[in-house]
mmCIF file of C-alpha atoms in Angstrom:
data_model
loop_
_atom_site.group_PDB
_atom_site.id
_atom_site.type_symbol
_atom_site.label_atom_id
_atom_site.label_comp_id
_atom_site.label_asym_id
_atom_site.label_seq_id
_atom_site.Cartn_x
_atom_site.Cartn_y
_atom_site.Cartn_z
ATOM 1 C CA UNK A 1 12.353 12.825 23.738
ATOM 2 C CA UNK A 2 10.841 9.633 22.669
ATOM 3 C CA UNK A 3 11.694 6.577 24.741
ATOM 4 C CA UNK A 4 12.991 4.129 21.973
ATOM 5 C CA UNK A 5 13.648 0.619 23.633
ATOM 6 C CA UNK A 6 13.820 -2.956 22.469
ATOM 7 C CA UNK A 7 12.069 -5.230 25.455
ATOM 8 C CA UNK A 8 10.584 -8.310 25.517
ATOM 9 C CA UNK A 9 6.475 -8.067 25.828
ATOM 10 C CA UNK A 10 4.444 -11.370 26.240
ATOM 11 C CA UNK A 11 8.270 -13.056 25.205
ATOM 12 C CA UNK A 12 8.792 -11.013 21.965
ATOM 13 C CA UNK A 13 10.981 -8.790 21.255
ATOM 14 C CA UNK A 14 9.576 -5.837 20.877
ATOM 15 C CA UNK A 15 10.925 -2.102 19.400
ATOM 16 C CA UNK A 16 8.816 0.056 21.115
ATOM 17 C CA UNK A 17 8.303 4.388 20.675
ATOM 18 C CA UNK A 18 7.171 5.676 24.317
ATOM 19 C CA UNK A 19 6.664 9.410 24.662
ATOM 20 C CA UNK A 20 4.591 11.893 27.257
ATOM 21 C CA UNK A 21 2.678 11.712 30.420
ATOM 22 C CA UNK A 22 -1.335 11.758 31.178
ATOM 23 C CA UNK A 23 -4.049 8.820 29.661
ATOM 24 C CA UNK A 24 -2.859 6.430 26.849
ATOM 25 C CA UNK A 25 -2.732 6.157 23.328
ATOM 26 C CA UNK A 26 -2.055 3.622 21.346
ATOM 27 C CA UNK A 27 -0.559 4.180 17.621
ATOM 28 C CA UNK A 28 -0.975 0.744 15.480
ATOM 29 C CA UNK A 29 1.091 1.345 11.808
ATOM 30 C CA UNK A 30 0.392 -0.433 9.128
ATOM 31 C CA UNK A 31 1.277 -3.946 7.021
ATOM 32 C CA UNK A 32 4.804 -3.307 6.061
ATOM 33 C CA UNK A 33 5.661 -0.516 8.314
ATOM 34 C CA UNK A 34 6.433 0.477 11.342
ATOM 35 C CA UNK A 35 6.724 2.549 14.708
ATOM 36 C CA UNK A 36 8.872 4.735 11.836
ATOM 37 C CA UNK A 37 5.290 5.505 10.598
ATOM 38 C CA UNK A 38 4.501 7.739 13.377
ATOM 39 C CA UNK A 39 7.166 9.691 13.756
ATOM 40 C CA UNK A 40 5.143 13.039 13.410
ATOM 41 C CA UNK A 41 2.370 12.378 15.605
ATOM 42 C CA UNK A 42 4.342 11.115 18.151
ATOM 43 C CA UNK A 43 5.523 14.247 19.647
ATOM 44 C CA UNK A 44 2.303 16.099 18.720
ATOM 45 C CA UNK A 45 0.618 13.720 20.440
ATOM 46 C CA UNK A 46 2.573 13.650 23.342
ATOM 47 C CA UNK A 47 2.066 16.985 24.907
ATOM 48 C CA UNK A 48 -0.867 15.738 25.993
ATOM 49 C CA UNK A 49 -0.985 11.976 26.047
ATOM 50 C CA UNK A 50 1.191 8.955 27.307
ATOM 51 C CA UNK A 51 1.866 7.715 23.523
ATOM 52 C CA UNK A 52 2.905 4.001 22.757
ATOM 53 C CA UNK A 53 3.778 2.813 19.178
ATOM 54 C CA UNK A 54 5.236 -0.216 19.076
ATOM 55 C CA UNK A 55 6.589 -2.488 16.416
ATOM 56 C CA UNK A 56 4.130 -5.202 15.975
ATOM 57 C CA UNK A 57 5.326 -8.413 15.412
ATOM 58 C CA UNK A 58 6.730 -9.450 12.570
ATOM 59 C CA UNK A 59 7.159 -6.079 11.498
ATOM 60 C CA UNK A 60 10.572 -3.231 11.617
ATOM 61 C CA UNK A 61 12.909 -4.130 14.784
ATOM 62 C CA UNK A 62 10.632 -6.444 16.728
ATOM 63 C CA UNK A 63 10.669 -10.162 16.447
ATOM 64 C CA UNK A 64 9.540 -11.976 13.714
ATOM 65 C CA UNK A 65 9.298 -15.773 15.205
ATOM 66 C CA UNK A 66 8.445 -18.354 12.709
ATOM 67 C CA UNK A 67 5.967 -20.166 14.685
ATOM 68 C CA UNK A 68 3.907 -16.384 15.986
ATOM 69 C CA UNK A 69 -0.207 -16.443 14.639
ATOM 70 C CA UNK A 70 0.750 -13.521 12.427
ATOM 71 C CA UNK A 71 -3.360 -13.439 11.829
ATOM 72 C CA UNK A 72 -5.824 -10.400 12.970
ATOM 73 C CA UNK A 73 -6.918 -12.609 15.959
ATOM 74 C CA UNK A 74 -3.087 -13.365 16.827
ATOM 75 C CA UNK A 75 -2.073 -9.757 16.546
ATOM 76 C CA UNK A 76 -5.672 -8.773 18.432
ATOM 77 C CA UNK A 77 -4.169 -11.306 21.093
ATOM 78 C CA UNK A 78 -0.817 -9.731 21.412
ATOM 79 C CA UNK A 79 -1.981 -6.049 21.638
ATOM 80 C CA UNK A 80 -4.373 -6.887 24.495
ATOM 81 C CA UNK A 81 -0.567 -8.901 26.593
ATOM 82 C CA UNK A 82 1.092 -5.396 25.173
ATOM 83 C CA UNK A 83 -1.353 -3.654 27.392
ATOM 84 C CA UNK A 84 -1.403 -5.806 30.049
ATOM 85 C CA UNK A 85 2.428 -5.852 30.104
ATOM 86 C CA UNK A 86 2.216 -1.801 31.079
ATOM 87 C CA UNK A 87 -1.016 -2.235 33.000
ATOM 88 C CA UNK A 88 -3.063 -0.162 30.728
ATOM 89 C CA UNK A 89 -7.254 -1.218 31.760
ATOM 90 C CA UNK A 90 -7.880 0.816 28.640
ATOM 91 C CA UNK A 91 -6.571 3.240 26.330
ATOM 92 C CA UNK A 92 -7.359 5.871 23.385
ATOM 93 C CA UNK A 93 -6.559 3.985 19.693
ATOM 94 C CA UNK A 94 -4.645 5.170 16.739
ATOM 95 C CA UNK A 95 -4.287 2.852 13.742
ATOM 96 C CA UNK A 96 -3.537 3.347 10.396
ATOM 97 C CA UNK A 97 -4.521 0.628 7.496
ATOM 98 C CA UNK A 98 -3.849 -2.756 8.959
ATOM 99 C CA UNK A 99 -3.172 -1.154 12.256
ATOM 100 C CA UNK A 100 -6.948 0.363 11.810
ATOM 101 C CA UNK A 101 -8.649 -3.180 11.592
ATOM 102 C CA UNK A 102 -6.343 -3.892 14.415
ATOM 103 C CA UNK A 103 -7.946 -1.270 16.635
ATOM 104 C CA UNK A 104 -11.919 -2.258 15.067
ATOM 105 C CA UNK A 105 -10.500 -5.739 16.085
ATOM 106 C CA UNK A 106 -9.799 -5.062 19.567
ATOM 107 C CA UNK A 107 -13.133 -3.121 19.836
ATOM 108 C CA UNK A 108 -15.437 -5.819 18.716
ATOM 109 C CA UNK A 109 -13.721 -8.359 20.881
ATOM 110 C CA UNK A 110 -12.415 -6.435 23.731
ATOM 111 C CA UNK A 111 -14.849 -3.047 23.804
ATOM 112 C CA UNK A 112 -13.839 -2.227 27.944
ATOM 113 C CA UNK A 113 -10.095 -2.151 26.146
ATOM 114 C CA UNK A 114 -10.718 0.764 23.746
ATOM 115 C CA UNK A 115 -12.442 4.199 24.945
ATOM 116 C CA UNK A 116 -12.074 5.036 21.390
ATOM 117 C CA UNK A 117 -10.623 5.033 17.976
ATOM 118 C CA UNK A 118 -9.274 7.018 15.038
ATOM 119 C CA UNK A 119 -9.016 4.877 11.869
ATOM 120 C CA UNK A 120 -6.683 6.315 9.339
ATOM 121 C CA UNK A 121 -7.029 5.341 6.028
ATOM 122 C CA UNK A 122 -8.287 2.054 7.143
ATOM 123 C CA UNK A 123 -9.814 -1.075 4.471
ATOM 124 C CA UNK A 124 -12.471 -2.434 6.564
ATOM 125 C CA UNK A 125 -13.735 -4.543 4.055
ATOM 126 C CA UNK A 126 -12.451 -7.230 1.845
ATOM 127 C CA UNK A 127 -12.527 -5.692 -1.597
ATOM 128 C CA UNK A 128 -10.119 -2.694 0.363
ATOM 129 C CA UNK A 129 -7.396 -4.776 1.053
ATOM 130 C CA UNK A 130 -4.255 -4.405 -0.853
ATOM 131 C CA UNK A 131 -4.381 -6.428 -4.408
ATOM 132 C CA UNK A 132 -0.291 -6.178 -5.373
ATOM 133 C CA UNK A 133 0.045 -7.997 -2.492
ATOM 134 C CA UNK A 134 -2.403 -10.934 -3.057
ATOM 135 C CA UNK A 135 -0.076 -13.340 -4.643
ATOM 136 C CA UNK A 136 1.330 -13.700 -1.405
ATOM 137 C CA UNK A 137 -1.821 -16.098 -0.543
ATOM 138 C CA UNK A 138 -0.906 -17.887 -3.814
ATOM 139 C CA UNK A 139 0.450 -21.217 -3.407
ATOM 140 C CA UNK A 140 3.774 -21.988 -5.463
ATOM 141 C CA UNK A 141 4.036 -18.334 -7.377
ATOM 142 C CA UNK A 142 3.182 -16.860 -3.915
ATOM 143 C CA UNK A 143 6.925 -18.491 -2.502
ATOM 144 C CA UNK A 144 8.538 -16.498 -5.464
ATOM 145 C CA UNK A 145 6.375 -13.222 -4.471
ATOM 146 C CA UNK A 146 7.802 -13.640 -0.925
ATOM 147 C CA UNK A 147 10.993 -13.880 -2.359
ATOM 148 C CA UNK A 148 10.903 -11.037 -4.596
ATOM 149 C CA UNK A 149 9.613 -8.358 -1.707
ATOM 150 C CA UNK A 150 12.458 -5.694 -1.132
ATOM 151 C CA UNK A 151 13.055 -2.574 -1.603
ATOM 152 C CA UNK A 152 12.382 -1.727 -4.850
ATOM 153 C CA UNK A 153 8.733 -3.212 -3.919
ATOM 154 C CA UNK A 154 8.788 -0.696 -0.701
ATOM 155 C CA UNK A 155 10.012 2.231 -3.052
ATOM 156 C CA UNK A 156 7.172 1.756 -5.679
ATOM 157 C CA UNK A 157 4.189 1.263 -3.004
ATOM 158 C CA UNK A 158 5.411 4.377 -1.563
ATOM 159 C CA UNK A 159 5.360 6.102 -4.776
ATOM 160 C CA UNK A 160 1.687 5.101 -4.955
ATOM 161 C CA UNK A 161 0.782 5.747 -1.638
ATOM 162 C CA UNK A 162 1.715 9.285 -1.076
ATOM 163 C CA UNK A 163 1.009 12.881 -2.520
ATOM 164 C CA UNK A 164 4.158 14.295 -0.876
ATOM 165 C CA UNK A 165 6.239 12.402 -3.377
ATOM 166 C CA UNK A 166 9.539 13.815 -1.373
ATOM 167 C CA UNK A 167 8.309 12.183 1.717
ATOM 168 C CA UNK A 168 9.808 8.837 -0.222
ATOM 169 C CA UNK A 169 13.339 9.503 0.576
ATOM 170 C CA UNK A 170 15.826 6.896 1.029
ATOM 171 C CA UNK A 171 15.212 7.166 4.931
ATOM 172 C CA UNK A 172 11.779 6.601 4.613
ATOM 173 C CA UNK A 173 12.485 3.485 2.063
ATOM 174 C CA UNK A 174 15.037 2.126 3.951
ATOM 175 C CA UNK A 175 13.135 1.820 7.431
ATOM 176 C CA UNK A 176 10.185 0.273 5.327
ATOM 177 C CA UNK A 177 12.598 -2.256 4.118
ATOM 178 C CA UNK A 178 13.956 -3.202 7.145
ATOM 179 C CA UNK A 179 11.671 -5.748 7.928
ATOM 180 C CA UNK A 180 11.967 -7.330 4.160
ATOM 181 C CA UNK A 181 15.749 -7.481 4.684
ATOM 182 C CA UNK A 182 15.566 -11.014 6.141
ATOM 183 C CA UNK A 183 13.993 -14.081 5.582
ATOM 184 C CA UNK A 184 12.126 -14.169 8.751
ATOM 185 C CA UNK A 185 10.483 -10.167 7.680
ATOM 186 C CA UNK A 186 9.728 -11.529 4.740
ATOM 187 C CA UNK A 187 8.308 -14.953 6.046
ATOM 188 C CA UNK A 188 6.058 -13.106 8.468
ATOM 189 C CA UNK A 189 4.592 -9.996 5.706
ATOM 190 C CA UNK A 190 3.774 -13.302 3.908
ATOM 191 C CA UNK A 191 2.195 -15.018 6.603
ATOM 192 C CA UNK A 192 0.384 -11.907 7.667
ATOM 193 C CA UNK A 193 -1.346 -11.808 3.974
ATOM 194 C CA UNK A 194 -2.309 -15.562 3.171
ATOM 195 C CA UNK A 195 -4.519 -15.403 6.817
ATOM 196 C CA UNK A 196 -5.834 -11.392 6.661
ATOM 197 C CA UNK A 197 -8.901 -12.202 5.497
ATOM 198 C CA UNK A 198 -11.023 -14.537 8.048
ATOM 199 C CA UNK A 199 -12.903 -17.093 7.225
ATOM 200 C CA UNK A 200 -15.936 -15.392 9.312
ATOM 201 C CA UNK A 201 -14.653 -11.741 7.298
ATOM 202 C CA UNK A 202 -19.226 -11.467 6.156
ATOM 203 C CA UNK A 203 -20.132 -12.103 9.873
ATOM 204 C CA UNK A 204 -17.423 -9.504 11.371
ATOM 205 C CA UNK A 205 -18.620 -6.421 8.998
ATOM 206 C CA UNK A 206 -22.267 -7.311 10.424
ATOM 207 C CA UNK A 207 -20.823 -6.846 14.080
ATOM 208 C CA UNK A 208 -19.663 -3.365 13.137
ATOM 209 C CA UNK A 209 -22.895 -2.182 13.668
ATOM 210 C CA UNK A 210 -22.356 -2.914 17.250
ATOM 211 C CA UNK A 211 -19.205 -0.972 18.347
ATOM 212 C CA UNK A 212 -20.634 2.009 20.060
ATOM 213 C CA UNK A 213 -17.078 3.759 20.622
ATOM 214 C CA UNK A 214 -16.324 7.168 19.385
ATOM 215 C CA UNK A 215 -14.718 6.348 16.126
ATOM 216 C CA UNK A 216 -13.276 8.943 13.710
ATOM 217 C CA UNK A 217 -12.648 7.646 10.011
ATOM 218 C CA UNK A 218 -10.064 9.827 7.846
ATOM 219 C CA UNK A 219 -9.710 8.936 4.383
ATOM 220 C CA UNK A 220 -7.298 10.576 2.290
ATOM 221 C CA UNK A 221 -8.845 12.269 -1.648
ATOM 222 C CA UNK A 222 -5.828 10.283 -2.746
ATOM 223 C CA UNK A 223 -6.063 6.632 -0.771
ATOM 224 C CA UNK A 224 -6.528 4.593 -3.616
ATOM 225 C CA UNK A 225 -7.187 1.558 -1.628
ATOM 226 C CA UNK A 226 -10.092 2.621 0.842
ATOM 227 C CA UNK A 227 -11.211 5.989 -1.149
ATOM 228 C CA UNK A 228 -14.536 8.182 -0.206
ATOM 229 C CA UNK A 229 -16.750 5.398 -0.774
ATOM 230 C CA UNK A 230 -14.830 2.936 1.781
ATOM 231 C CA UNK A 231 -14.854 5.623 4.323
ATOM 232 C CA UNK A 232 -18.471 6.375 4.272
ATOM 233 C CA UNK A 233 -19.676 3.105 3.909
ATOM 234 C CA UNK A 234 -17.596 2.369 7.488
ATOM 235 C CA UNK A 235 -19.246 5.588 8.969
ATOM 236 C CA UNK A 236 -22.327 4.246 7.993
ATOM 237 C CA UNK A 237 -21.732 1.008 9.522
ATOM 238 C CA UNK A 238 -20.010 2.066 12.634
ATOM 239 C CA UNK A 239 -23.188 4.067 15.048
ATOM 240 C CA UNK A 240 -20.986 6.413 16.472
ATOM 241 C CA UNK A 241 -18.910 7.859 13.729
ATOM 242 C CA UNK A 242 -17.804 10.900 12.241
ATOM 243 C CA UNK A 243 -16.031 11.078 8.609
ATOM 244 C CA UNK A 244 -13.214 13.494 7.755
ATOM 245 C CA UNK A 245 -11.998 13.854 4.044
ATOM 246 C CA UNK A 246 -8.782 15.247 3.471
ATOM 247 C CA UNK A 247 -7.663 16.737 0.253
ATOM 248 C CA UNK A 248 -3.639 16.253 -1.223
ATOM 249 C CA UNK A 249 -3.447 13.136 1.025
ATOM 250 C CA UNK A 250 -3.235 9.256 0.207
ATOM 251 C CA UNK A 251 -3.102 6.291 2.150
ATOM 252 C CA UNK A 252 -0.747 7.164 5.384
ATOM 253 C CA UNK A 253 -2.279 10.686 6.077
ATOM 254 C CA UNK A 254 -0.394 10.862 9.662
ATOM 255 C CA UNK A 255 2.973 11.042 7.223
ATOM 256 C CA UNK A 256 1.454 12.315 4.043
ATOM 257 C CA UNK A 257 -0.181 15.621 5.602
ATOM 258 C CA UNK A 258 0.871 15.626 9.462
ATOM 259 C CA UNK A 259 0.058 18.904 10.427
ATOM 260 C CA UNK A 260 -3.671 18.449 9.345
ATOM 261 C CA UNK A 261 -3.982 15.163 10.307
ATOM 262 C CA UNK A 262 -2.269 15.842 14.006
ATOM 263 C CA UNK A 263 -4.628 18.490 14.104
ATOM 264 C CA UNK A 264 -8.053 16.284 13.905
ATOM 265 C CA UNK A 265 -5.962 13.968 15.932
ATOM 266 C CA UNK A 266 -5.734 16.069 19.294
ATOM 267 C CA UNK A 267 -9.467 17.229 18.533
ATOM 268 C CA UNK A 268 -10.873 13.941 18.407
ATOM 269 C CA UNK A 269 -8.505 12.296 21.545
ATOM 270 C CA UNK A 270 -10.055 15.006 23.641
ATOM 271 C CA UNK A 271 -13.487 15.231 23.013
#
């Protein structure tokens, strides 16, 4: 049984998922969700692994503090405290979307932190990133935007975001909308959005042809966002990469298809 705590790491409160014994791995969900997010490869995962998937934050039941760098660097920042607060030298990475760049983040600027990575439906470049949520870096109309997020707004970017369409249940709509509930979720989605895209975003790509880690990429036929093109323009960019293409999935594959994708998982982790 999963260890499901709320404690405070590097003075956040942070909702944290902590299953299994033996080396680490870290599971990094993406903009807008949560720890919820893994909630299939958790115990997969955890026959074999020590498995951490915390609530980053800003983001489900963790903290959401007003004045928090809600930026890639400032979330980079945080994981690397996260794994110093359980004295973890290193561990095996797990992100999906945002929580992918997260883990390419912490590679590039921490590479003794990350043995290696699986990238799940991640948009490592700028054109991948998620356009109906661009207003949000709008000044004025992007106020009303962060106003407007609820959700209805989780509910239809399910809808597009999955094959399974009964995976969007009211469970799965109403931990996605947790977040967006309060001001402060929706302050912090917001702040997340106007600074995802670094001013430096042309120089980073370039360095992606110097993270040597075992990386696998897994696109889903159906991920709209990154699509077969993102994910083998990353393999080609990352030197030690392998590309896997699933069919019937979309842009969360670890909910979406979680047998298959659990599957690749646990192959990749242990190679």
């Amino acid at each position: 049984m999963a260890y499901d705590k709320i404690l405070k790491v590097a003075g956040l409160k942070t909702h944290l998922l902590r299953q299994g014994k033996g080396e680490p791995v870290i599971l990094l969900h993406g903009l807008g969700a949560s720890s919820y997010s893994w909630r299939f490869a958790l115990p997969a995962l955890s026959d074999r692994y020590e498995v951490f998937a915390p609530d980053l934050p800003g983001f489900g039941r963790s903290e959401k503090p007003r004045d928090f760098d809600y930026s890639l660097h400032g979330l980079h920042t945080w994981i690397l405290k996260f794994m110093d607060h359980f004295g973890l030298k290193s561990a095996r990475f797990v992100g999906n979307s945002m929580g992918g760049v997260l883990a390419l983040w912490t590679a590039m600027e921490a590479p003794q932190r990350v043995e290696r990575m699986a990238l799940l439906g991640t948009p490592a470049y700028v054109e991948n990133r998620p356009r109906v949520l661009w207003p949000l870096s709008w000044p004025v109309i992007g106020r009303l935007y962060e106003w407007a997020l609820g959700e209805t707004v989780v509910r239809f970017i399910s809808k597009s975001t999955f094959v399974d369409q009964s995976k969007v249940n009211d469970e799965l709509v109403t931990e996605y909308g947790l977040a967006l509930r309060t001001a402060a979720g929706r302050r912090a989605m917001a702040q997340f959005v106007r600074c995802a895209i670094p001013s430096d975003h042309r120089e980073r790509i370039k360095r992606y042809r110097d993270v040597r880690h075992p990386v696998l990429v897994l696109v889903g036929d159906h991920d709209h966002m990154v699509g077969r093109m993102g994910g083998e323009r990353l393999v080609k960019d990352l030197p030690n990469a392998r590309f896997c293409f699933l069919d019937r999935c979309g842009h969360a594959p670890q909910e979406d298809a979680p047998e298959r994708v659990n599957a690749e998982l646990l192959l990749f982790l242990a190679a």
